[in-house]
Amino acid sequence: MEASPAMICGRCDEPIRPGQQYSTHEGASSAGATDHQHLVLCKKTPIQTTQDPVRY
């Protein structure tokens, strides 16, 4: 597939540039949500899942 300028990879949050290959996944939990991911494995963006302890 040919990428358009507004596509962002759902795995690494980097743009999918024209000419790069990507896959498309339809979201099951959100109506109309489409996830695009690079076909070449990219590094996943780290996500903070717990709050850092507050130190006083």
Backbone as a ProteinNet text record, in pm:
[ID]
protein_1_A
[PRIMARY]
MEASPAMICGRCDEPIRPGQQYSTHEGASSAGATDHQHLVLCKKTPIQTTQDPVRY
[TERTIARY]
83.7	0	87.6	40.9	110.8	63.1	156.6	121.3	80.9	-14.3	-50.1	21.1	38.2	117.5	63.7	-63.9	-122.3	-117.2	-57.7	-57.6	54.4	19.1	113.5	111.5	229.2	239	185	95.3	36.8	132	245.9	342.6	451.6	510	624.3	591.4	469.5	425.6	507.6	572.4	646.4	560.7	582.5	503.4	537.8	439.4	462.6	485.1	606.3	645.9	602.3	585.7	549.2	650.9	601.3	686.6	710.9	690	707	586.9	612.3	503.9	447.7	315.8	249.2	131.2	80.5	-39.4	-149.6	-272.7	-388.9	-471.4	-511.1	-592.8	-714.2	-832	-955.7	-975.6	-1007.4	-1027.5	-1160.3	-1158.9	-1282	-1354.4	-1279.1	-1341.7	-1390.7	-1342.4	-1382.7	-1436.5	-1552.5	-1611.2	-1529.7	-1485.6	-1412.2	-1265.4	-1214	-1072.3	-989.9	-887.5	-797.9	-657	-586.2	-449.3	-356.8	-254.8	-155	-24	47.8	177.2	275.1	403.4	508	516	541.7	560.5	695.6	796.9	927.5	915	950.1	931.7	1001.7	927.5	980	980.7	1053.3	1063.5	937	875.7	753.9	784.3	698.5	712.8	685.6	777.5	751.5	632.6	550.8	432.5	441.7	426.4	429.4	296.3	300.4	177.9	147.4	246.7	225.5	282.4	227.7	276.2	401.4	497	616.5	576.8	641	608	641.3	556	576.7	666.9	775	871.3	861.4	853.6	845.7	970.8
-118.9	0	124.5	228	355.7	442.8	502.1	580.2	722.8	778.1	919.2	996.3	1128.4	1204.9	1205.2	1175.5	1187.8	1057.5	950.4	823.1	817.1	772.5	756.2	609.3	551.7	412.2	399	303.4	281.4	216.1	167.3	101.8	197.9	275.2	360.3	509.6	548.4	688.5	773.5	710.9	781.7	785	885.3	890.8	776.1	732.7	636.1	718.5	715.2	799.4	738.5	822.4	770.1	665.6	554.2	445.5	338.1	369.2	268	175.3	47.6	-48.8	-51.3	-71.3	-74.1	-168.6	-206.6	-289.5	-207	-243.8	-173.4	-270.3	-227.8	-309.2	-227.7	-283.9	-217.1	-237.9	-131	-138.7	-201.6	-299.6	-366.5	-288.9	-213.4	-144.9	-4.7	52	187.9	185.7	238.7	243	336.6	286.3	367.8	387.1	327.5	341.8	246.5	298.7	217.3	239.4	130.8	135.6	99.7	181.6	155.3	122.9	20.7	-16.7	-46.6	-7.7	-40.7	-192.4	-241.4	-384.7	-428.9	-342.4	-370.6	-338.9	-434.3	-417.5	-291.6	-205.1	-80.6	-90.4	0.9	0	58.8	-14.1	31.8	148.7	248.9	364.9	324.1	356.3	321	398.3	330.3	391.3	372.4	480.4	471.5	415	301.1	236.9	258	300.1	329.1	466	528.2	659.6	643.7	731.7	732.8	770.5	709.4	745.1	892.2	956.1	1095.5	1099.1	1177	1187.6	1327.2	1332.9	1461	1487.6
0	0	0	-60	-64.7	51.4	124.9	243.9	206.3	280.7	266.1	378.6	366.3	462.8	605.4	627.7	761.3	841.3	789.5	861.2	964.3	1084.6	1194.9	1235.9	1257.4	1299.6	1441.9	1463.4	1594.7	1691.9	1646.3	1733.2	1779.6	1685	1721.6	1720.4	1682.2	1676.2	1579.4	1481.9	1378.7	1252.3	1166.2	1042.9	948.5	872.8	766.8	641.3	590.7	478.5	345.4	244.1	111.9	66.1	17.5	-29	75.6	204.8	308.6	308.6	332.4	339.2	480.1	489.4	618.8	612.6	730	737.8	803.9	775.4	828.5	911.6	1030.9	1120.4	1161	1141.2	1182.4	1331.6	1404.8	1549	1584.1	1674.1	1714.6	1824.6	1906.7	2019.3	1984.1	1876.3	1837.7	1695.6	1677.9	1544	1455.3	1342.7	1247.3	1279	1385.2	1419.5	1334.1	1268.4	1187.3	1237.2	1262.6	1311.3	1196	1173.1	1069.3	1139.3	1089	1146.3	1034.2	1056.9	961.4	946.1	824.6	805.2	859.2	845.6	905.5	1053.5	1138.6	1283.1	1333.1	1398.3	1453.3	1606	1669.8	1815	1875.7	1967.4	2033.5	2126.4	2125.7	2212.3	2357	2452	2591.6	2648.4	2726.6	2787.8	2938.9	3013.9	3159.3	3205.6	3276.4	3319.7	3468.4	3544.7	3685.9	3719	3821.5	3861.8	3946.6	3926.8	4010.5	4153	4252.4	4390.4	4420	4497.5	4534.3	4654.6	4643.5	4754.6	4814.9	4944.5	5014.5	5090.1
[MASK]
++++++++++++++++++++++++++++++++++++++++++++++++++++++++

